[in-house]
XYZ file of C-alpha atoms in Angstrom:
400
model
C -7.681 0.528 19.196
C -7.860 -3.610 20.249
C -7.356 -5.077 16.471
C -3.797 -5.029 14.745
C -3.329 -5.129 10.841
C 0.114 -6.860 11.491
C 0.040 -10.042 13.636
C -2.350 -11.350 15.942
C 0.909 -11.941 18.337
C 2.347 -8.029 17.708
C 1.446 -5.428 20.389
C 1.254 -2.754 18.665
C -1.443 0.626 19.201
C -3.101 1.874 16.491
C -2.005 5.288 17.882
C 1.365 4.895 19.234
C 4.298 7.021 18.831
C 7.257 5.947 16.972
C 10.858 7.630 17.283
C 13.760 7.143 14.983
C 16.374 5.313 17.272
C 19.703 6.289 17.223
C 20.752 2.470 17.358
C 18.594 1.904 13.971
C 20.466 -0.064 11.920
C 22.664 0.120 8.894
C 24.132 -2.286 8.449
C 23.662 -5.255 5.752
C 24.409 -8.752 6.095
C 24.465 -9.604 2.635
C 25.044 -6.273 1.151
C 24.665 -5.186 -2.796
C 27.272 -5.340 -4.718
C 29.051 -2.126 -5.705
C 27.723 -2.433 -9.439
C 24.211 -2.708 -7.971
C 24.954 -0.054 -5.247
C 25.692 2.229 -7.479
C 22.169 1.558 -10.074
C 19.964 2.083 -6.705
C 21.765 5.166 -5.745
C 21.475 6.665 -9.049
C 17.539 5.530 -9.440
C 17.508 7.440 -6.025
C 19.691 10.754 -7.013
C 17.504 10.860 -10.160
C 14.056 10.781 -6.836
C 15.636 12.958 -4.973
C 16.075 16.001 -8.095
C 12.432 15.460 -8.442
C 11.970 15.831 -4.537
C 13.844 19.253 -4.210
C 11.473 21.061 -5.477
C 8.699 19.943 -2.612
C 10.425 22.782 -1.515
C 7.367 25.383 -2.881
C 4.596 23.771 -2.078
C 3.308 20.058 -2.035
C 4.769 17.323 -3.818
C 4.352 16.462 -6.932
C 3.027 12.875 -7.386
C 5.868 10.422 -8.833
C 3.559 8.857 -12.063
C 4.264 5.966 -14.212
C 4.545 6.263 -17.983
C 1.157 5.335 -19.586
C 1.701 1.859 -19.844
C 0.531 -1.046 -22.741
C -2.050 1.092 -24.215
C -2.514 3.373 -21.542
C -4.541 1.567 -19.470
C -2.910 2.770 -16.075
C -1.167 4.811 -14.490
C 0.949 4.736 -11.190
C 1.528 6.742 -8.184
C 3.997 7.339 -5.009
C 4.254 10.008 -2.428
C 6.898 11.980 -1.558
C 6.827 12.600 2.585
C 9.122 15.030 3.951
C 10.685 15.606 7.050
C 9.809 17.243 9.152
C 6.325 18.102 8.130
C 3.985 20.987 8.340
C 0.420 21.948 7.840
C 1.651 24.003 5.050
C 2.494 21.398 3.138
C 0.043 19.290 2.770
C -1.543 20.096 -0.510
C -0.816 18.472 -4.267
C 0.578 15.316 -4.709
C -0.928 12.760 -5.014
C -4.095 13.857 -3.403
C -4.061 15.826 -6.632
C -4.463 13.069 -8.933
C -7.153 11.264 -6.381
C -9.051 14.191 -6.626
C -8.701 14.319 -10.191
C -10.096 10.948 -10.952
C -13.242 11.532 -8.296
C -14.278 14.586 -10.318
C -13.850 12.264 -13.272
C -16.389 10.338 -12.098
C -19.545 10.404 -14.351
C -21.968 8.011 -13.350
C -21.145 5.501 -9.964
C -18.165 5.740 -7.336
C -17.972 3.077 -5.191
C -15.310 3.735 -2.304
C -13.336 1.213 0.571
C -10.866 3.132 1.692
C -9.740 2.073 6.019
C -9.756 5.505 6.981
C -10.485 9.523 5.154
C -9.800 12.705 7.187
C -8.490 14.496 3.340
C -11.020 17.530 3.558
C -10.243 18.307 -0.117
C -11.715 14.181 -1.392
C -14.093 14.399 0.886
C -15.771 17.525 -1.192
C -14.214 16.230 -4.286
C -16.765 13.259 -3.428
C -19.112 15.498 -2.222
C -19.238 17.248 -5.480
C -19.641 13.736 -7.142
C -22.891 13.596 -5.739
C -23.564 16.702 -6.410
C -23.735 16.544 -10.398
C -25.874 13.713 -9.767
C -22.946 10.085 -9.540
C -24.197 7.480 -7.331
C -21.809 7.210 -4.638
C -21.124 5.235 -2.162
C -18.683 4.640 1.002
C -16.914 1.514 3.305
C -15.308 2.147 5.922
C -13.454 0.847 9.258
C -15.751 1.673 12.193
C -12.705 2.153 14.322
C -11.853 5.159 11.752
C -15.627 6.469 11.065
C -16.473 9.158 13.180
C -13.309 11.608 11.247
C -14.566 15.467 10.451
C -14.723 13.621 6.806
C -17.178 10.852 7.121
C -18.992 13.430 9.155
C -18.911 15.777 6.136
C -20.095 12.595 3.899
C -23.029 11.904 5.662
C -24.003 15.517 6.616
C -23.893 15.524 2.755
C -25.940 13.044 2.172
C -23.989 10.123 0.921
C -24.245 6.413 2.664
C -21.366 5.467 4.368
C -21.336 1.949 5.840
C -19.175 0.549 9.040
C -17.624 -3.186 8.815
C -18.835 -3.084 12.654
C -16.612 -6.090 13.612
C -13.167 -7.577 15.357
C -11.028 -7.449 11.278
C -10.268 -4.791 9.487
C -11.685 -3.012 6.706
C -8.669 -2.429 5.163
C -9.214 -2.030 1.566
C -7.948 1.618 0.143
C -9.870 0.808 -3.446
C -12.799 2.935 -4.949
C -14.556 1.825 -8.374
C -15.178 4.287 -10.958
C -18.205 4.185 -13.393
C -17.612 0.796 -13.456
C -13.901 1.022 -15.704
C -11.707 2.008 -14.159
C -10.324 0.880 -10.296
C -8.141 3.130 -7.918
C -6.201 0.941 -4.877
C -2.700 0.903 -3.633
C -1.713 1.307 -0.075
C -2.799 4.403 0.451
C -5.246 5.424 2.815
C -6.951 9.292 2.056
C -5.367 10.376 4.505
C -3.015 13.625 5.093
C -0.911 11.016 7.449
C -0.886 8.158 4.417
C -0.737 11.238 1.365
C 1.969 13.983 2.796
C 4.414 11.588 5.454
C 4.101 8.134 4.232
C 5.649 5.920 2.200
C 2.760 5.155 -0.320
C 1.813 3.749 -3.686
C -1.264 3.899 -5.911
C -2.207 3.054 -9.000
C -5.609 3.791 -11.061
C -6.235 1.463 -14.020
C -8.759 1.453 -17.031
C -10.372 -2.001 -17.185
C -13.847 -3.139 -17.294
C -13.402 -6.614 -16.418
C -11.073 -5.418 -13.074
C -13.579 -3.028 -12.242
C -15.708 -6.105 -12.201
C -14.228 -7.585 -9.242
C -13.706 -4.665 -7.046
C -17.208 -3.787 -7.628
C -18.401 -7.416 -6.790
C -16.338 -7.197 -3.341
C -18.457 -3.718 -2.840
C -21.746 -5.234 -3.261
C -21.178 -8.005 -0.836
C -19.577 -5.167 1.897
C -22.036 -2.207 1.088
C -24.918 -3.920 -0.281
C -24.901 -7.204 1.810
C -22.414 -6.271 4.901
C -20.758 -9.326 4.292
C -16.820 -8.624 5.724
C -14.827 -10.597 6.304
C -14.536 -14.491 6.829
C -18.837 -13.899 5.677
C -17.640 -13.061 2.303
C -17.847 -16.251 -0.058
C -14.611 -16.768 -3.188
C -15.230 -17.266 -6.202
C -17.613 -14.920 -7.993
C -14.539 -13.213 -9.076
C -12.193 -13.915 -11.864
C -8.684 -13.683 -10.483
C -6.143 -13.972 -13.567
C -6.812 -11.365 -16.366
C -5.306 -10.276 -19.614
C -5.502 -6.856 -19.412
C -4.109 -5.684 -22.761
C -1.654 -8.382 -22.790
C -0.931 -7.789 -19.479
C -1.610 -10.849 -17.162
C -3.116 -9.493 -13.965
C -3.643 -11.373 -10.939
C -6.443 -10.549 -8.717
C -7.438 -11.239 -4.936
C -9.246 -10.171 -2.582
C -8.835 -11.921 1.706
C -9.328 -13.471 3.207
C -11.767 -15.300 0.907
C -8.813 -15.932 -1.900
C -5.787 -18.350 -1.359
C -4.017 -15.145 -1.459
C -0.840 -16.416 0.684
C -0.844 -19.224 -2.055
C -1.334 -16.695 -4.575
C 2.369 -14.558 -3.185
C 4.470 -17.624 -2.840
C 3.617 -18.938 -5.881
C 5.273 -15.355 -7.222
C 7.970 -15.365 -5.222
C 8.753 -19.147 -6.296
C 8.628 -17.816 -10.169
C 11.387 -16.239 -8.863
C 15.127 -16.237 -10.980
C 17.471 -13.752 -10.607
C 16.326 -10.784 -8.341
C 13.804 -9.447 -5.718
C 12.869 -6.846 -3.753
C 10.182 -5.999 -1.597
C 8.887 -2.919 0.791
C 6.881 -4.194 3.738
C 4.967 -2.604 6.343
C 4.378 -5.378 8.455
C 6.181 -8.898 6.868
C 4.899 -11.480 9.752
C 4.222 -14.244 7.942
C 6.210 -17.098 8.133
C 5.122 -19.153 4.410
C 5.770 -16.026 2.982
C 9.444 -15.690 4.741
C 9.880 -19.437 3.660
C 9.076 -18.825 0.239
C 12.188 -15.816 0.283
C 14.608 -18.313 2.060
C 13.804 -21.042 0.125
C 14.938 -18.595 -3.193
C 18.080 -17.635 -1.222
C 19.301 -21.085 -1.100
C 18.544 -21.327 -5.080
C 20.935 -18.200 -5.811
C 18.271 -15.091 -6.292
C 19.545 -12.041 -4.970
C 16.594 -10.726 -3.001
C 16.979 -7.688 -1.045
C 14.158 -6.243 1.299
C 13.290 -2.144 3.496
C 10.771 -3.295 6.749
C 9.204 -0.120 8.454
C 11.454 -0.051 11.605
C 8.253 -0.257 14.030
C 7.531 -3.882 13.487
C 10.895 -5.253 12.824
C 11.847 -6.127 16.093
C 8.601 -7.830 17.128
C 9.196 -11.386 17.647
C 7.121 -12.547 14.904
C 8.674 -9.901 12.459
C 9.989 -11.978 10.029
C 13.373 -9.016 10.231
C 15.904 -10.808 12.073
C 14.726 -14.740 10.054
C 16.023 -13.208 6.892
C 18.900 -11.032 8.590
C 20.205 -14.260 9.637
C 20.017 -15.861 6.586
C 22.408 -13.409 5.410
C 19.349 -11.965 3.116
C 20.101 -7.658 2.654
C 17.311 -6.795 4.846
C 17.334 -3.031 6.107
C 15.236 -0.943 8.760
C 13.314 1.529 6.810
C 14.240 5.518 7.293
C 11.422 7.318 7.065
C 10.834 8.960 10.630
C 6.739 8.465 9.748
C 6.112 5.087 8.508
C 6.865 3.464 5.305
C 3.723 2.244 4.511
C 4.176 0.230 1.588
C 3.220 -3.363 0.568
C 5.176 -4.259 -2.536
C 7.318 -7.004 -3.870
C 8.947 -7.158 -7.239
C 10.317 -10.119 -9.086
C 13.219 -10.434 -11.973
C 12.345 -6.938 -12.881
C 9.232 -7.573 -14.257
C 6.009 -8.749 -11.399
C 4.532 -6.650 -9.108
C 2.658 -7.283 -6.389
C 1.226 -4.762 -4.244
C -1.964 -3.567 -2.996
C -3.228 -3.618 1.036
C -2.957 -6.661 1.911
C -0.249 -6.621 4.207
C 2.252 -9.842 4.183
C 0.729 -11.072 7.786
C -2.023 -13.976 9.031
C -4.486 -11.344 9.965
C -4.280 -10.103 6.634
C -4.509 -13.741 5.572
C -7.820 -14.537 7.701
C -9.371 -11.755 9.008
C -9.566 -8.448 7.357
C -10.410 -7.774 3.979
C -8.078 -6.446 1.473
C -7.337 -7.022 -1.963
C -3.818 -6.612 -4.153
C -2.884 -7.746 -7.403
C 0.298 -8.765 -9.137
C 0.935 -7.726 -12.418
C 3.632 -8.891 -15.251
C 4.826 -5.759 -16.798
C 8.290 -4.396 -17.120
C 7.560 -1.568 -16.814
C 5.271 -0.826 -14.026
C 8.317 -3.521 -12.155
C 10.520 -0.404 -13.438
C 9.000 2.178 -11.235
C 8.170 0.361 -8.250
C 12.063 -0.770 -8.195
C 13.168 3.191 -9.280
C 10.389 3.480 -5.658
C 12.667 0.433 -4.271
C 15.952 2.213 -4.942
C 14.244 5.583 -2.882
C 13.404 4.091 -0.016
C 16.260 1.573 -0.059
C 18.926 4.640 0.374
C 16.955 6.201 2.397
C 17.022 3.274 4.933
C 20.620 3.233 4.769
C 20.740 7.158 5.275
C 18.065 8.142 7.169
C 16.865 12.306 8.069
C 19.724 13.237 10.795
C 17.581 13.747 13.777
C 14.658 12.387 13.109
C 11.911 11.791 15.452
C 8.184 12.201 16.006
C 7.330 15.717 17.286
C 5.394 15.956 20.327
C 1.891 14.796 20.087
C 1.994 12.983 16.542
C 0.477 10.205 15.694
C 2.207 8.070 14.599
C 0.965 4.501 13.646
C -0.536 5.380 10.276
C -1.814 2.328 8.679
């Protein structure tokens, strides 16, 4: 419980309740233009209509178009407030379970936290039909009922046993497909928190993730103990440029800063934790160059002295605190409506130096459009958070 993924300096407990403060700021330092706001609100309204069907049963997953050659699908959670146990079915969990059920030979899972019992049962079904199933998880979260169920069913589970976090959220399926994103395999992350996930079909990409998984599972090489240079960071998948980085061994901040500095027109971002000054520097540089920038921060960390929220706001950049009474858990940049950065990687020094993390930089306008739609919904909710939003008594809030 003494570890913190957002920044070494942020005193945030991993099991802390968070209130939706009445004084949460809704002002804009540099507001969207009327036309820009209209576009965002139209997109948000369209997604809001989809959320209407959440009143009966679970939330449907929001799925991306098939992409060039049908090689990826993108999913977004659709949190509802207030939450209730009867809503904990369907949604992105169905897509995750379907991916597990589709495994035929091997299934390697590296995820910070697992407490979704339907996911545990899907992994056990895979083992029962002869799939080799292996799991790596964070030591601090190895005591869940779901993990105990996996172990009791004969699935080997390895934990990191160290100070930094094993903060990945990925699966490698049959050496051909990768599931990754910001979503832990937990009830909170699927049904309460804003998250993204992607299922990517590429044997080359799967090889990268398989190499990292093997280092953790087979050699117990976590964090700085893992060498760099054994993956291919730049790939072309169906003629789409893809970059793939792992922390802490790869030059992750350099890759993010390089992508931001390439912006010519527009940057939007959603950040659960954004404390890294070099990434903040890159945004300020682009703002001075005239690039339009809009961002949403998870509110519980935005007031920290090391958060970049106030720094960017003082510079006139349009940044808001999120409006989800639970957590806005994305770690996303969308650049010029064509480049997307997403994964498990918070924009922090801990992610850069200590944690086991991964992220992708995908240059694809179709994927970027899906993340822009999600940004529109999150931005609109930041402007108009639920009335009376507060944590239910006893809720464990600081989900990662």
